[in-house]
Amino acid sequence: MLIREAIETDLPSVIELLKAMDGEDGIDSDEAGAVWCKMMEYPYYKVFVVEDDKRIVGTCSLIIIDNLGHQGAKLAVAESMIVSQDYRGRGMGSKLMQFVMGKAQEENCYKLMLSSNKKRIEAHKFYEQLGFQQHGISFMIEVGNK
């Protein structure tokens, strides 16, 4: 098992994983390439993948955000975390999240946040086992057409 930063040629595999998470058709490859280029322009937006036997079986994105609050301490957001159904229960998700938590620590972030659909009870148990705590209440409003 290898955890590494994704490269553009990993996009088809990452998109397939995300389609399984969202239960949607997913982004088309041309649009994915354009979005990837935008993401890479951010000061710190990394997509990490878990590779097992040269197959990408998990992914998680990490965004580091500068912040005026908390004495200017940065914060981190984990997004789009998924491990292929066939590879769950082998510790790969835990190792990926620990890797992401380590990156947030290296960047001197004061916290790492993530949001999970309230229906994903198994995911919530997974995050709690890693030491995440439910904190506050999350609100959302659809503001776009996608």
C-alpha positions as a LaTeX table, in Angstrom:
\begin{tabular}{lrrr}
\hline
Residue & $x$ (\AA) & $y$ (\AA) & $z$ (\AA) \\
\hline
Met1 & 0.00 & 0.00 & 0.00 \\
Leu2 & 1.23 & 3.46 & $-0.93$ \\
Ile3 & $-0.23$ & 6.87 & $-0.11$ \\
Arg4 & 0.86 & 9.62 & $-2.45$ \\
Glu5 & $-0.20$ & 12.90 & $-3.96$ \\
Ala6 & $-2.41$ & 12.37 & $-7.00$ \\
Ile7 & $-1.32$ & 13.41 & $-10.47$ \\
Glu8 & $-3.55$ & 14.37 & $-13.36$ \\
Thr9 & $-3.41$ & 10.90 & $-14.93$ \\
Asp10 & $-5.03$ & 9.55 & $-11.73$ \\
Leu11 & $-8.22$ & 11.51 & $-12.44$ \\
Pro12 & $-10.20$ & 8.68 & $-14.09$ \\
Ser13 & $-9.64$ & 6.43 & $-11.05$ \\
Val14 & $-10.41$ & 9.22 & $-8.58$ \\
Ile15 & $-13.61$ & 10.10 & $-10.47$ \\
Glu16 & $-14.74$ & 6.45 & $-10.37$ \\
Leu17 & $-14.26$ & 6.36 & $-6.60$ \\
Leu18 & $-16.17$ & 9.62 & $-6.12$ \\
Lys19 & $-19.03$ & 8.37 & $-8.30$ \\
Ala20 & $-19.46$ & 5.46 & $-5.90$ \\
Met21 & $-19.56$ & 7.87 & $-2.96$ \\
Asp22 & $-22.04$ & 10.29 & $-4.48$ \\
Gly23 & $-24.16$ & 7.77 & $-6.38$ \\
Glu24 & $-24.10$ & 10.11 & $-9.35$ \\
Asp25 & $-22.76$ & 10.02 & $-12.90$ \\
Gly26 & $-19.76$ & 12.10 & $-11.88$ \\
Ile27 & $-17.88$ & 14.80 & $-13.70$ \\
Asp28 & $-16.92$ & 14.20 & $-17.34$ \\
Ser29 & $-13.23$ & 13.86 & $-18.11$ \\
Asp30 & $-12.85$ & 17.16 & $-19.99$ \\
Glu31 & $-14.47$ & 19.11 & $-17.18$ \\
Ala32 & $-12.45$ & 17.15 & $-14.61$ \\
Gly33 & $-9.22$ & 18.23 & $-16.29$ \\
Ala34 & $-10.30$ & 21.88 & $-16.19$ \\
Val35 & $-11.34$ & 21.65 & $-12.54$ \\
Trp36 & $-8.06$ & 19.88 & $-11.70$ \\
Cys37 & $-6.10$ & 22.78 & $-13.22$ \\
Lys38 & $-8.08$ & 25.28 & $-11.12$ \\
Met39 & $-7.52$ & 23.23 & $-7.97$ \\
Met40 & $-3.78$ & 23.16 & $-8.57$ \\
Glu41 & $-3.75$ & 26.97 & $-8.63$ \\
Tyr42 & $-4.86$ & 27.11 & $-4.99$ \\
Pro43 & $-2.04$ & 27.75 & $-2.53$ \\
Tyr44 & $-2.70$ & 24.37 & $-0.88$ \\
Tyr45 & $-5.22$ & 22.00 & $-2.42$ \\
Lys46 & $-3.90$ & 18.46 & $-2.55$ \\
Val47 & $-5.57$ & 15.27 & $-3.65$ \\
Phe48 & $-4.08$ & 12.15 & $-2.12$ \\
Val49 & $-4.61$ & 8.58 & $-3.26$ \\
Val50 & $-4.14$ & 5.15 & $-1.74$ \\
Glu51 & $-2.56$ & 2.76 & $-4.18$ \\
Asp52 & $-2.61$ & $-1.00$ & $-3.69$ \\
Asp53 & $-0.83$ & $-3.18$ & $-6.23$ \\
Lys54 & $-0.74$ & $-0.20$ & $-8.64$ \\
Arg55 & $-4.52$ & 0.26 & $-8.37$ \\
Ile56 & $-6.01$ & 3.43 & $-6.85$ \\
Val57 & $-8.40$ & 2.27 & $-4.15$ \\
Gly58 & $-8.91$ & 5.41 & $-2.05$ \\
Thr59 & $-8.73$ & 9.17 & $-2.16$ \\
Cys60 & $-9.02$ & 12.22 & 0.06 \\
Ser61 & $-8.48$ & 15.90 & $-0.68$ \\
Leu62 & $-6.91$ & 18.34 & 1.77 \\
Ile63 & $-7.39$ & 22.08 & 1.57 \\
Ile64 & $-5.34$ & 24.36 & 3.84 \\
Ile65 & $-6.90$ & 27.77 & 4.41 \\
Asp66 & $-5.26$ & 30.90 & 5.77 \\
Asn67 & $-7.33$ & 32.53 & 8.47 \\
Leu68 & $-7.54$ & 35.86 & 10.26 \\
Gly69 & $-9.13$ & 34.28 & 13.35 \\
His70 & $-7.32$ & 32.20 & 15.96 \\
Gln71 & $-4.28$ & 34.51 & 15.82 \\
Gly72 & $-3.86$ & 33.80 & 12.12 \\
Ala73 & $-3.67$ & 30.03 & 12.56 \\
Lys74 & $-4.46$ & 28.07 & 9.41 \\
Leu75 & $-7.25$ & 25.53 & 9.24 \\
Ala76 & $-7.60$ & 22.40 & 7.16 \\
Val77 & $-10.55$ & 20.78 & 5.44 \\
Ala78 & $-10.65$ & 17.12 & 4.43 \\
Glu79 & $-12.97$ & 16.55 & 1.48 \\
Ser80 & $-14.06$ & 13.70 & $-0.77$ \\
Met81 & $-12.72$ & 10.89 & 1.43 \\
Ile82 & $-13.49$ & 7.41 & 0.14 \\
Val83 & $-11.99$ & 3.94 & $-0.02$ \\
Ser84 & $-13.31$ & 1.42 & $-2.53$ \\
Gln85 & $-15.94$ & $-0.89$ & $-1.02$ \\
Asp86 & $-13.78$ & $-3.92$ & $-1.85$ \\
Tyr87 & $-10.87$ & $-2.52$ & 0.20 \\
Arg88 & $-12.70$ & $-1.36$ & 3.32 \\
Gly89 & $-11.84$ & $-2.95$ & 6.64 \\
Arg90 & $-8.14$ & $-3.32$ & 5.77 \\
Gly91 & $-6.94$ & $-0.17$ & 7.53 \\
Met92 & $-6.35$ & 1.79 & 4.33 \\
Gly93 & $-8.89$ & 4.49 & 5.17 \\
Ser94 & $-7.40$ & 4.93 & 8.64 \\
Lys95 & $-3.90$ & 5.22 & 7.22 \\
Leu96 & $-5.09$ & 7.73 & 4.61 \\
Met97 & $-6.82$ & 9.90 & 7.23 \\
Gln98 & $-3.80$ & 9.69 & 9.54 \\
Phe99 & $-1.64$ & 10.78 & 6.60 \\
Val100 & $-3.96$ & 13.74 & 5.94 \\
Met101 & $-4.01$ & 14.63 & 9.65 \\
Gly102 & $-0.21$ & 14.58 & 9.62 \\
Lys103 & $-0.12$ & 16.95 & 6.64 \\
Ala104 & $-2.45$ & 19.36 & 8.46 \\
Gln105 & $-0.16$ & 19.19 & 11.49 \\
Glu106 & 2.93 & 19.82 & 9.36 \\
Glu107 & 1.22 & 22.95 & 8.02 \\
Asn108 & 0.59 & 24.16 & 11.59 \\
Cys109 & $-3.19$ & 24.09 & 11.26 \\
Tyr110 & $-5.13$ & 24.52 & 14.47 \\
Lys111 & $-7.88$ & 22.14 & 13.34 \\
Leu112 & $-8.87$ & 19.70 & 10.63 \\
Met113 & $-12.53$ & 19.73 & 9.69 \\
Leu114 & $-14.68$ & 17.53 & 7.53 \\
Ser115 & $-18.33$ & 17.31 & 6.71 \\
Ser116 & $-20.21$ & 14.06 & 6.24 \\
Asn117 & $-23.76$ & 13.45 & 5.06 \\
Lys118 & $-25.87$ & 12.70 & 8.12 \\
Lys119 & $-27.01$ & 9.42 & 6.50 \\
Arg120 & $-23.45$ & 8.02 & 6.44 \\
Ile121 & $-23.56$ & 6.44 & 9.88 \\
Glu122 & $-20.69$ & 4.01 & 9.16 \\
Ala123 & $-18.48$ & 6.90 & 8.03 \\
His124 & $-19.30$ & 8.76 & 11.25 \\
Lys125 & $-18.19$ & 5.75 & 13.32 \\
Phe126 & $-14.99$ & 5.58 & 11.27 \\
Tyr127 & $-14.20$ & 9.26 & 11.92 \\
Glu128 & $-14.97$ & 8.94 & 15.62 \\
Gln129 & $-12.59$ & 5.96 & 15.89 \\
Leu130 & $-9.89$ & 8.26 & 14.51 \\
Gly131 & $-10.56$ & 10.83 & 17.23 \\
Phe132 & $-12.85$ & 13.20 & 15.35 \\
Gln133 & $-15.65$ & 14.70 & 17.43 \\
Gln134 & $-18.97$ & 16.08 & 16.34 \\
His135 & $-18.70$ & 19.80 & 16.87 \\
Gly136 & $-21.43$ & 22.34 & 16.34 \\
Ile137 & $-24.12$ & 22.14 & 13.71 \\
Ser138 & $-23.44$ & 22.28 & 10.01 \\
Phe139 & $-25.70$ & 24.27 & 7.69 \\
Met140 & $-25.84$ & 24.25 & 3.91 \\
Ile141 & $-27.74$ & 26.02 & 1.17 \\
Glu142 & $-27.67$ & 25.19 & $-2.53$ \\
Val143 & $-26.41$ & 28.30 & $-4.33$ \\
Gly144 & $-25.63$ & 26.94 & $-7.79$ \\
Asn145 & $-27.24$ & 24.94 & $-10.52$ \\
Lys146 & $-25.08$ & 21.80 & $-10.14$ \\
\hline
\end{tabular}
